Amino acid sequence: MNYQIAADSLKDRVILVTGAGDGIGRQAALSYAAHGATVILLGRTVSKLEAVYDEIDALGAPQPAIIPLDMKGATKQNYLDMVDTIKDQFGRLDGVLHNASLLGVLSPFDQLGEDTFDEVMHVNVKAQFLLTQAIMPLIKASEDGRIIFTTSTVGHIGRAFWGAYSMSKFATEGMMQIVADELSNTNVRVNAINPGGTRTGMRAKAFPAEDPKTLKTPLDIMPLYLYLMGPESKDVNGQCIDAQSKD
C-alpha cells in the first residue's frame, strides 16, 4: 500500500518515541520531527539520545526533549513521574510509538533461561503496559491521539527458538487489541506495526550471517509509521499492519 501523508501533517503534535537512540526509533523520531512534531526521545543511552537531538535540531524542526530511562529497571512510579514532566513541559501528548524491545537469547524452549524470559517480558510487555497506563489521561485528552505498538512476524506465528521474544510479541498484539477496543469510541487510534526484516542492530544480532544490504533501511519503512501517527489514519484502529509487503 502506498501511504500518503502531508509534509506538515504532524505539526503541533507532541510525540513520545521509546528506544529513540538508534535503529527504527531514531529514524521515526527524525521523520516525525521532519513532519512538524515535537518529539520526546526516550532511551537508556544519553549519548545516543543527544546525537538524535542534534540531528533533529539540524533539521530546523521543533526542539525535541530527552528522557533518559532504562525500561529494564523502570517502575510504575517512574512512568507516572515522566508523564507529569511531559504535562508540565508540553501540556499535552498526542502520540506514542512503543519501539523499544529486547531480543533476549534465541535458544530451544527447554533451555530458555528464566532470567532471559523475565527481562524480555519486562521490557517488551510490562514496561509498555505501565507506560500505556500512565499516558492514558494525556492521550485521551488529545484531539487526535495515536498509540503504536511494535510487533514481529513471530508475534503472529510462533517460531522455533524465538522463545521469550516471540511470546512477548504475541502479548504485545493482544495488548494492542484490548486497548484499541476500549478506546474505539474516543479520538485515540491504537495499532501495531510489524517492521519486517530491517537493517538494525537487533536484526544483525538475530541473523549474524545475513547481508544487511539485502534489507530495507529504517527510512524505507517510515511511510507506515508516519501514516499511523498522522490524521490520515483516523479510520484505522486495532490493526496489525506489515511495513513490508510479503511478495
Coordinates of N, CA, C and O in Angstrom, one line a residue, residues 76-238:
K76 N 6.5 1.6 37.9 CA 5.2 2.3 37.6 C 5.4 3.8 38.0 O 4.9 4.7 37.2
Q77 N 6.0 4.1 39.1 CA 6.1 5.5 39.5 C 7.0 6.3 38.6 O 6.8 7.5 38.3
N78 N 8.1 5.6 38.0 CA 8.9 6.3 37.0 C 8.1 6.8 35.9 O 8.3 7.9 35.4
Y79 N 7.2 6.0 35.4 CA 6.3 6.3 34.2 C 5.3 7.4 34.6 O 5.1 8.4 33.8
L80 N 4.8 7.4 35.8 CA 3.9 8.4 36.2 C 4.6 9.7 36.4 O 4.1 10.8 36.0
D81 N 5.8 9.7 36.9 CA 6.6 10.9 37.1 C 7.0 11.5 35.7 O 6.9 12.7 35.5
M82 N 7.3 10.6 34.7 CA 7.6 11.0 33.4 C 6.4 11.7 32.7 O 6.6 12.8 32.1
V83 N 5.3 11.2 32.9 CA 4.1 11.8 32.3 C 3.8 13.1 33.0 O 3.4 14.1 32.3
D84 N 4.0 13.3 34.3 CA 3.9 14.6 34.9 C 4.8 15.6 34.3 O 4.4 16.8 34.1
T85 N 6.0 15.2 34.0 CA 7.0 16.1 33.4 C 6.6 16.5 32.0 O 6.7 17.7 31.7
I86 N 6.0 15.5 31.2 CA 5.6 15.9 29.9 C 4.4 16.9 30.0 O 4.3 17.8 29.2
K87 N 3.5 16.6 30.9 CA 2.4 17.5 31.1 C 2.8 18.9 31.5 O 2.3 19.9 30.9
D88 N 3.8 19.0 32.4 CA 4.3 20.3 32.8 C 5.0 21.0 31.7 O 4.9 22.2 31.6
Q89 N 5.8 20.3 30.9 CA 6.6 20.9 29.9 C 5.9 21.2 28.6 O 6.1 22.2 28.0
F90 N 5.0 20.3 28.2 CA 4.3 20.5 26.9 C 2.8 20.7 27.0 O 2.2 21.1 26.1
G91 N 2.2 20.3 28.2 CA 0.8 20.4 28.3 C -0.1 19.4 27.6 O -1.3 19.5 27.6
R92 N 0.6 18.5 26.8 CA -0.2 17.6 26.0 C 0.7 16.4 25.6 O 1.9 16.5 25.6
L93 N 0.0 15.4 25.1 CA 0.7 14.3 24.4 C -0.3 13.7 23.4 O -1.4 13.4 23.7
D94 N 0.2 13.7 22.1 CA -0.7 13.3 21.0 C -0.3 11.9 20.4 O -1.2 11.3 19.7
G95 N 0.8 11.4 20.7 CA 1.2 10.1 20.1 C 2.3 9.4 20.9 O 3.2 10.1 21.5
V96 N 2.3 8.1 20.9 CA 3.3 7.3 21.5 C 3.7 6.2 20.5 O 2.8 5.5 20.0
L97 N 5.0 6.1 20.2 CA 5.5 4.9 19.5 C 6.2 4.0 20.4 O 7.3 4.4 20.9
H98 N 5.6 2.9 20.7 CA 6.3 1.9 21.6 C 7.3 1.1 20.6 O 6.9 0.1 19.9
N99 N 8.5 1.5 20.6 CA 9.5 0.9 19.7 C 10.5 0.1 20.5 O 11.0 -0.9 19.9
A100 N 10.9 0.4 21.7 CA 11.9 -0.3 22.4 C 11.6 -1.7 22.7 O 10.5 -2.0 23.1
S101 N 12.5 -2.6 22.4 CA 12.3 -4.0 22.6 C 13.7 -4.7 22.9 O 14.7 -4.2 22.4
L102 N 13.6 -5.8 23.6 CA 14.8 -6.7 23.8 C 14.6 -8.0 23.0 O 13.5 -8.5 23.0
L103 N 15.7 -8.4 22.4 CA 15.6 -9.7 21.7 C 15.8 -10.9 22.6 O 15.1 -11.9 22.4
G104 N 16.6 -10.7 23.6 CA 16.9 -11.8 24.5 C 17.9 -12.8 23.9 O 18.7 -12.4 23.1
V105 N 17.7 -14.1 24.2 CA 18.6 -15.1 23.6 C 17.7 -16.1 22.8 O 16.7 -16.5 23.2
L106 N 18.2 -16.4 21.6 CA 17.5 -17.4 20.8 C 18.0 -18.7 21.2 O 19.2 -19.0 21.1
S107 N 17.1 -19.6 21.7 CA 17.5 -20.9 22.2 C 16.3 -21.9 22.1 O 15.2 -21.4 22.0
P108 N 16.6 -23.2 22.2 CA 15.5 -24.1 22.4 C 14.6 -23.8 23.6 O 15.1 -23.3 24.6
F109 N 13.3 -24.0 23.5 CA 12.4 -23.7 24.5 C 12.8 -24.2 25.9 O 12.7 -23.5 26.9
D110 N 13.3 -25.5 25.9 CA 13.6 -26.1 27.2 C 14.9 -25.6 27.8 O 15.3 -26.0 28.9
Q111 N 15.6 -24.8 27.0 CA 16.9 -24.2 27.5 C 16.8 -22.7 27.8 O 17.7 -22.1 28.1
L112 N 15.6 -22.2 27.6 CA 15.4 -20.7 27.8 C 15.5 -20.4 29.3 O 14.8 -20.9 30.1
G113 N 16.4 -19.5 29.6 CA 16.6 -19.2 31.0 C 15.5 -18.3 31.6 O 15.0 -17.4 30.9
E114 N 15.3 -18.5 32.8 CA 14.2 -17.7 33.5 C 14.6 -16.2 33.5 O 13.7 -15.4 33.4
D115 N 15.9 -15.9 33.7 CA 16.3 -14.5 33.8 C 16.0 -13.9 32.4 O 15.6 -12.7 32.4
T116 N 16.3 -14.6 31.3 CA 16.1 -14.0 30.0 C 14.6 -13.8 29.8 O 14.2 -12.8 29.3
F117 N 13.8 -14.8 30.1 CA 12.4 -14.7 30.0 C 11.8 -13.5 30.7 O 11.1 -12.6 30.2
D118 N 12.3 -13.3 32.0 CA 11.8 -12.2 32.8 C 12.2 -10.8 32.2 O 11.4 -9.9 32.2
E119 N 13.4 -10.8 31.8 CA 13.9 -9.5 31.2 C 13.2 -9.1 30.0 O 12.8 -7.9 29.8
V120 N 13.0 -10.0 29.1 CA 12.4 -9.8 27.8 C 10.9 -9.4 28.0 O 10.4 -8.4 27.5
M121 N 10.2 -10.1 28.9 CA 8.8 -9.8 29.1 C 8.7 -8.5 29.9 O 7.7 -7.8 29.7
H122 N 9.6 -8.2 30.7 CA 9.5 -6.9 31.4 C 9.6 -5.7 30.4 O 8.8 -4.8 30.5
V123 N 10.6 -5.7 29.6 CA 10.8 -4.6 28.7 C 9.8 -4.6 27.6 O 9.2 -3.5 27.2
N124 N 9.5 -5.8 27.0 CA 8.6 -5.8 25.8 C 7.1 -5.8 26.1 O 6.3 -5.5 25.3
V125 N 6.8 -6.2 27.4 CA 5.4 -6.3 27.7 C 5.0 -5.4 28.9 O 4.2 -4.5 28.8
K126 N 5.6 -5.7 30.1 CA 5.2 -5.0 31.3 C 5.5 -3.5 31.2 O 4.7 -2.6 31.6
A127 N 6.7 -3.1 30.7 CA 7.0 -1.7 30.6 C 6.1 -1.0 29.7 O 5.7 0.2 29.9
Q128 N 5.6 -1.6 28.6 CA 4.7 -1.0 27.7 C 3.3 -0.9 28.3 O 2.6 0.1 28.1
F129 N 3.0 -1.9 29.1 CA 1.7 -1.9 29.8 C 1.7 -0.7 30.8 O 0.7 0.1 30.9
L130 N 2.8 -0.5 31.6 CA 2.8 0.5 32.6 C 2.9 1.9 31.9 O 2.2 2.9 32.4
L131 N 3.6 2.0 30.8 CA 3.7 3.3 30.1 C 2.4 3.7 29.5 O 2.0 4.8 29.6
T132 N 1.7 2.7 28.9 CA 0.4 3.0 28.3 C -0.6 3.4 29.3 O -1.4 4.4 29.1
Q133 N -0.6 2.7 30.5 CA -1.5 3.2 31.6 C -1.2 4.6 32.0 O -2.1 5.4 32.2
A134 N 0.1 4.9 32.1 CA 0.5 6.2 32.6 C 0.1 7.4 31.7 O -0.3 8.4 32.1
I135 N 0.2 7.1 30.4 CA -0.1 8.2 29.4 C -1.5 8.3 29.1 O -1.9 9.2 28.4
M136 N -2.4 7.4 29.6 CA -3.8 7.4 29.1 C -4.5 8.7 29.3 O -5.2 9.1 28.4
P137 N -4.4 9.4 30.5 CA -5.1 10.6 30.6 C -4.7 11.7 29.6 O -5.6 12.4 29.0
L138 N -3.4 11.8 29.3 CA -3.0 12.7 28.3 C -3.4 12.4 26.9 O -3.8 13.2 26.1
I139 N -3.2 11.1 26.6 CA -3.5 10.7 25.2 C -5.0 10.8 24.9 O -5.5 11.1 23.8
K140 N -5.9 10.5 25.9 CA -7.3 10.6 25.8 C -7.7 12.1 25.6 O -8.7 12.4 25.0
A141 N -6.9 13.0 26.2 CA -7.2 14.4 26.1 C -6.9 15.0 24.7 O -7.3 16.1 24.3
S142 N -6.1 14.3 23.9 CA -5.7 14.7 22.6 C -6.9 14.7 21.6 O -7.7 13.9 21.7
E143 N -6.9 15.7 20.7 CA -8.0 15.7 19.7 C -7.8 14.6 18.7 O -8.8 14.3 18.0
D144 N -6.6 14.0 18.6 CA -6.4 13.0 17.6 C -5.2 12.1 18.0 O -4.2 12.1 17.4
G145 N -5.4 11.4 19.1 CA -4.3 10.6 19.8 C -4.0 9.4 19.0 O -4.8 8.8 18.3
R146 N -2.7 9.0 19.1 CA -2.2 7.8 18.5 C -1.3 7.0 19.4 O -0.4 7.5 20.1
I147 N -1.5 5.6 19.5 CA -0.6 4.7 20.2 C -0.2 3.7 19.1 O -1.1 3.0 18.6
I148 N 1.1 3.5 18.9 CA 1.6 2.5 18.0 C 2.5 1.5 18.8 O 3.5 1.9 19.4
F149 N 2.1 0.3 18.7 CA 2.9 -0.8 19.3 C 3.8 -1.4 18.2 O 3.5 -1.3 17.0
T150 N 4.9 -2.1 18.5 CA 5.7 -2.7 17.6 C 5.7 -4.2 17.8 O 6.0 -4.7 18.9
T151 N 5.3 -4.9 16.7 CA 5.3 -6.4 16.8 C 6.3 -7.0 15.9 O 7.3 -6.4 15.5
S152 N 6.1 -8.3 15.5 CA 7.0 -9.0 14.7 C 6.3 -10.1 14.0 O 5.2 -10.5 14.4
T153 N 6.8 -10.6 13.0 CA 6.3 -11.8 12.3 C 6.1 -13.0 13.3 O 5.1 -13.7 13.2
V154 N 7.1 -13.1 14.2 CA 7.0 -14.2 15.2 C 6.0 -13.8 16.3 O 5.8 -14.6 17.3
G155 N 5.3 -12.7 16.2 CA 4.2 -12.4 17.1 C 2.9 -12.8 16.5 O 1.9 -12.7 17.2
H156 N 2.9 -13.2 15.2 CA 1.7 -13.8 14.6 C 1.7 -15.3 14.6 O 0.7 -15.9 14.9
I157 N 2.9 -15.9 14.4 CA 3.0 -17.3 14.3 C 4.3 -17.7 15.0 O 5.4 -17.2 14.7
G158 N 4.2 -18.5 16.1 CA 5.3 -18.9 16.9 C 6.4 -19.6 16.0 O 6.0 -20.4 15.1
R159 N 7.7 -19.3 16.3 CA 8.7 -19.9 15.5 C 9.7 -20.6 16.5 O 10.1 -20.0 17.5
A160 N 10.2 -21.7 16.1 CA 11.2 -22.5 16.9 C 12.4 -21.6 17.3 O 12.9 -20.8 16.4
F161 N 12.8 -21.6 18.5 CA 14.0 -21.0 19.1 C 13.8 -19.5 19.4 O 14.7 -18.9 19.9
W162 N 12.6 -18.9 19.0 CA 12.5 -17.5 19.2 C 11.9 -17.2 20.6 O 11.7 -16.0 21.0
G163 N 11.6 -18.2 21.4 CA 11.3 -18.2 22.8 C 10.6 -16.9 23.3 O 9.5 -16.6 22.9
A164 N 11.2 -16.3 24.3 CA 10.6 -15.2 25.0 C 10.3 -14.0 24.1 O 9.2 -13.4 24.3
Y165 N 11.1 -13.7 23.1 CA 10.8 -12.6 22.2 C 9.5 -12.9 21.4 O 8.6 -12.0 21.4
S166 N 9.3 -14.1 20.9 CA 8.1 -14.4 20.2 C 6.9 -14.3 21.1 O 5.8 -13.7 20.8
M167 N 7.0 -14.9 22.3 CA 5.9 -14.8 23.3 C 5.5 -13.4 23.7 O 4.4 -13.0 23.8
S168 N 6.6 -12.5 23.8 CA 6.3 -11.1 24.1 C 5.6 -10.4 23.1 O 4.8 -9.5 23.3
K169 N 5.8 -10.8 21.8 CA 5.1 -10.1 20.7 C 3.7 -10.6 20.5 O 2.8 -9.8 20.1
F170 N 3.4 -11.8 20.8 CA 2.0 -12.3 20.9 C 1.3 -11.4 22.0 O 0.2 -11.0 21.7
A171 N 2.0 -11.2 23.1 CA 1.3 -10.4 24.2 C 1.2 -9.0 23.8 O 0.1 -8.4 24.1
T172 N 2.1 -8.5 23.0 CA 2.0 -7.1 22.5 C 0.8 -6.9 21.6 O 0.0 -5.9 21.7
E173 N 0.6 -7.8 20.7 CA -0.6 -7.8 19.8 C -1.9 -7.8 20.6 O -2.8 -7.1 20.3
G174 N -1.9 -8.7 21.6 CA -3.1 -8.8 22.4 C -3.4 -7.5 23.2 O -4.5 -7.0 23.3
M175 N -2.3 -6.9 23.7 CA -2.5 -5.7 24.5 C -3.0 -4.6 23.5 O -3.9 -3.8 23.9
M176 N -2.4 -4.5 22.3 CA -2.9 -3.5 21.4 C -4.3 -3.7 21.1 O -5.1 -2.7 21.0
Q177 N -4.8 -4.9 20.8 CA -6.2 -5.1 20.5 C -7.1 -4.7 21.7 O -8.2 -4.2 21.4
I178 N -6.7 -5.0 22.9 CA -7.5 -4.7 24.0 C -7.7 -3.2 24.2 O -8.8 -2.6 24.3
V179 N -6.5 -2.5 24.1 CA -6.5 -1.0 24.2 C -7.3 -0.4 23.1 O -8.1 0.6 23.3
A180 N -7.1 -0.9 21.9 CA -7.8 -0.3 20.7 C -9.3 -0.5 20.9 O -10.1 0.4 20.6
D181 N -9.8 -1.7 21.4 CA -11.2 -1.9 21.5 C -11.8 -1.0 22.6 O -12.9 -0.4 22.5
E182 N -11.0 -0.8 23.7 CA -11.5 0.0 24.8 C -11.6 1.5 24.4 O -12.4 2.2 24.9
L183 N -10.7 1.9 23.5 CA -10.7 3.3 23.1 C -11.4 3.6 21.7 O -11.3 4.7 21.2
S184 N -12.1 2.6 21.3 CA -12.7 2.7 19.9 C -13.7 3.8 19.8 O -13.9 4.3 18.7
N185 N -14.3 4.2 20.9 CA -15.3 5.3 20.8 C -14.7 6.7 21.3 O -15.4 7.6 21.6
T186 N -13.3 6.8 21.2 CA -12.6 8.0 21.6 C -11.9 8.5 20.3 O -12.1 8.0 19.2
N187 N -11.1 9.6 20.5 CA -10.3 10.1 19.4 C -9.0 9.5 19.3 O -8.2 9.9 18.5
V188 N -8.7 8.4 20.1 CA -7.4 7.7 20.1 C -7.5 6.5 19.1 O -8.5 5.7 19.2
R189 N -6.5 6.4 18.3 CA -6.4 5.2 17.4 C -5.1 4.4 17.9 O -4.1 5.0 18.1
V190 N -5.3 3.1 18.0 CA -4.3 2.2 18.5 C -4.0 1.1 17.5 O -5.0 0.4 17.1
N191 N -2.8 1.0 17.1 CA -2.4 -0.1 16.1 C -1.1 -0.6 16.4 O -0.4 -0.1 17.3
A192 N -0.7 -1.6 15.6 CA 0.7 -2.2 15.7 C 1.3 -2.3 14.4 O 0.6 -2.5 13.4
I193 N 2.6 -2.1 14.3 CA 3.4 -2.3 13.1 C 4.3 -3.5 13.2 O 5.0 -3.6 14.2
N194 N 4.4 -4.3 12.2 CA 5.4 -5.3 12.1 C 6.4 -4.8 11.1 O 6.1 -4.7 9.9
P195 N 7.6 -4.3 11.5 CA 8.5 -3.7 10.6 C 9.1 -4.6 9.6 O 9.5 -4.2 8.5
G196 N 9.1 -5.9 9.9 CA 9.7 -6.9 9.0 C 11.3 -6.8 9.1 O 11.8 -6.1 9.9
G197 N 12.0 -7.6 8.3 CA 13.4 -7.6 8.3 C 14.0 -6.2 7.9 O 13.8 -5.7 6.8
T198 N 14.6 -5.6 8.9 CA 15.1 -4.2 8.7 C 16.5 -4.1 9.1 O 17.0 -4.8 10.1
R199 N 17.3 -3.2 8.5 CA 18.7 -3.1 8.8 C 19.0 -2.4 10.1 O 19.2 -1.2 10.2
T200 N 18.9 -3.2 11.2 CA 19.1 -2.7 12.6 C 20.1 -3.6 13.3 O 20.4 -4.7 12.9
G201 N 20.5 -3.1 14.5 CA 21.4 -3.9 15.3 C 20.8 -5.1 15.8 O 21.4 -6.2 15.9
M202 N 19.4 -5.1 16.2 CA 18.7 -6.2 16.7 C 18.7 -7.3 15.6 O 18.9 -8.5 15.9
R203 N 18.4 -6.9 14.4 CA 18.3 -7.8 13.3 C 19.7 -8.5 13.1 O 19.8 -9.7 12.8
A204 N 20.8 -7.7 13.1 CA 22.1 -8.3 13.0 C 22.4 -9.3 14.1 O 23.1 -10.3 13.8
K205 N 21.9 -9.1 15.3 CA 22.1 -10.0 16.4 C 21.4 -11.3 16.1 O 21.9 -12.4 16.4
A206 N 20.2 -11.2 15.6 CA 19.4 -12.4 15.4 C 19.8 -13.2 14.2 O 19.7 -14.4 14.1
F207 N 20.3 -12.5 13.1 CA 20.8 -13.1 11.9 C 22.2 -12.7 11.5 O 22.4 -11.9 10.6
P208 N 23.2 -13.1 12.3 CA 24.6 -12.6 12.1 C 25.2 -12.9 10.7 O 26.1 -12.2 10.3
A209 N 24.7 -13.9 10.0 CA 25.3 -14.3 8.7 C 24.6 -13.5 7.6 O 25.0 -13.6 6.4
E210 N 23.5 -12.8 7.9 CA 22.8 -12.1 6.8 C 23.5 -10.9 6.3 O 24.1 -10.1 7.1
D211 N 23.4 -10.7 5.0 CA 24.0 -9.4 4.4 C 23.0 -8.3 4.7 O 21.9 -8.3 4.1
P212 N 23.4 -7.3 5.5 CA 22.4 -6.2 5.8 C 22.0 -5.4 4.5 O 20.9 -4.8 4.5
K213 N 22.8 -5.5 3.5 CA 22.5 -4.7 2.3 C 21.3 -5.3 1.6 O 20.7 -4.6 0.7
T214 N 20.9 -6.5 1.9 CA 19.7 -7.1 1.3 C 18.4 -6.6 2.0 O 17.3 -7.0 1.6
L215 N 18.5 -5.9 3.1 CA 17.4 -5.5 3.9 C 17.0 -4.0 3.7 O 17.8 -3.2 3.3
K216 N 15.7 -3.7 3.9 CA 15.2 -2.4 3.9 C 15.9 -1.6 5.1 O 16.2 -2.2 6.1
T217 N 16.1 -0.3 4.9 CA 16.6 0.5 6.0 C 15.4 1.0 6.8 O 14.3 1.0 6.3
P218 N 15.6 1.5 8.0 CA 14.5 2.1 8.8 C 13.8 3.2 8.0 O 12.6 3.3 8.0
L219 N 14.6 4.0 7.2 CA 13.9 5.1 6.4 C 13.0 4.5 5.4 O 11.9 5.1 5.1
D220 N 13.3 3.4 4.8 CA 12.5 2.8 3.8 C 11.1 2.5 4.3 O 10.1 2.5 3.5
I221 N 10.9 2.1 5.6 CA 9.6 1.7 6.1 C 8.9 2.8 6.8 O 7.8 2.5 7.4
M222 N 9.4 4.0 6.8 CA 8.8 5.1 7.5 C 7.4 5.5 7.0 O 6.6 6.0 7.8
P223 N 7.0 5.4 5.8 CA 5.7 5.8 5.3 C 4.6 5.3 6.2 O 3.7 6.0 6.6
L224 N 4.6 4.0 6.7 CA 3.6 3.4 7.5 C 3.6 4.1 8.9 O 2.6 4.4 9.5
Y225 N 4.8 4.3 9.4 CA 5.0 4.9 10.8 C 4.4 6.3 10.8 O 3.7 6.8 11.7
L226 N 4.6 7.1 9.7 CA 4.0 8.4 9.6 C 2.5 8.4 9.4 O 1.8 9.2 10.0
Y227 N 2.1 7.5 8.5 CA 0.6 7.4 8.3 C -0.2 7.0 9.5 O -1.2 7.7 9.8
L228 N 0.3 6.1 10.3 CA -0.4 5.7 11.5 C -0.4 6.7 12.6 O -1.2 6.7 13.5
M229 N 0.6 7.6 12.6 CA 0.8 8.6 13.6 C 0.0 9.9 13.2 O -0.3 10.7 14.0
G230 N -0.4 10.0 11.9 CA -1.0 11.2 11.4 C -2.5 11.2 11.3 O -3.1 10.1 11.5
P231 N -3.1 12.3 10.9 CA -4.5 12.4 10.8 C -5.1 11.5 9.7 O -6.3 11.2 9.7
E232 N -4.3 11.1 8.7 CA -4.8 10.3 7.6 C -5.3 9.0 8.0 O -6.1 8.3 7.3
S233 N -4.9 8.5 9.2 CA -5.2 7.2 9.7 C -6.4 7.2 10.7 O -6.6 6.2 11.4
K234 N -7.2 8.2 10.6 CA -8.3 8.4 11.6 C -9.3 7.2 11.6 O -10.0 7.0 12.6
D235 N -9.4 6.5 10.5 CA -10.3 5.4 10.5 C -9.7 4.0 10.7 O -10.3 3.0 10.5
V236 N -8.4 4.0 11.1 CA -7.7 2.7 11.3 C -7.5 2.5 12.8 O -6.9 3.3 13.4
N237 N -8.0 1.4 13.2 CA -7.9 1.1 14.7 C -7.9 -0.4 14.9 O -8.6 -1.2 14.3
G238 N -7.0 -0.8 15.8 CA -6.9 -2.2 16.2 C -6.3 -3.1 15.2 O -6.5 -4.4 15.2

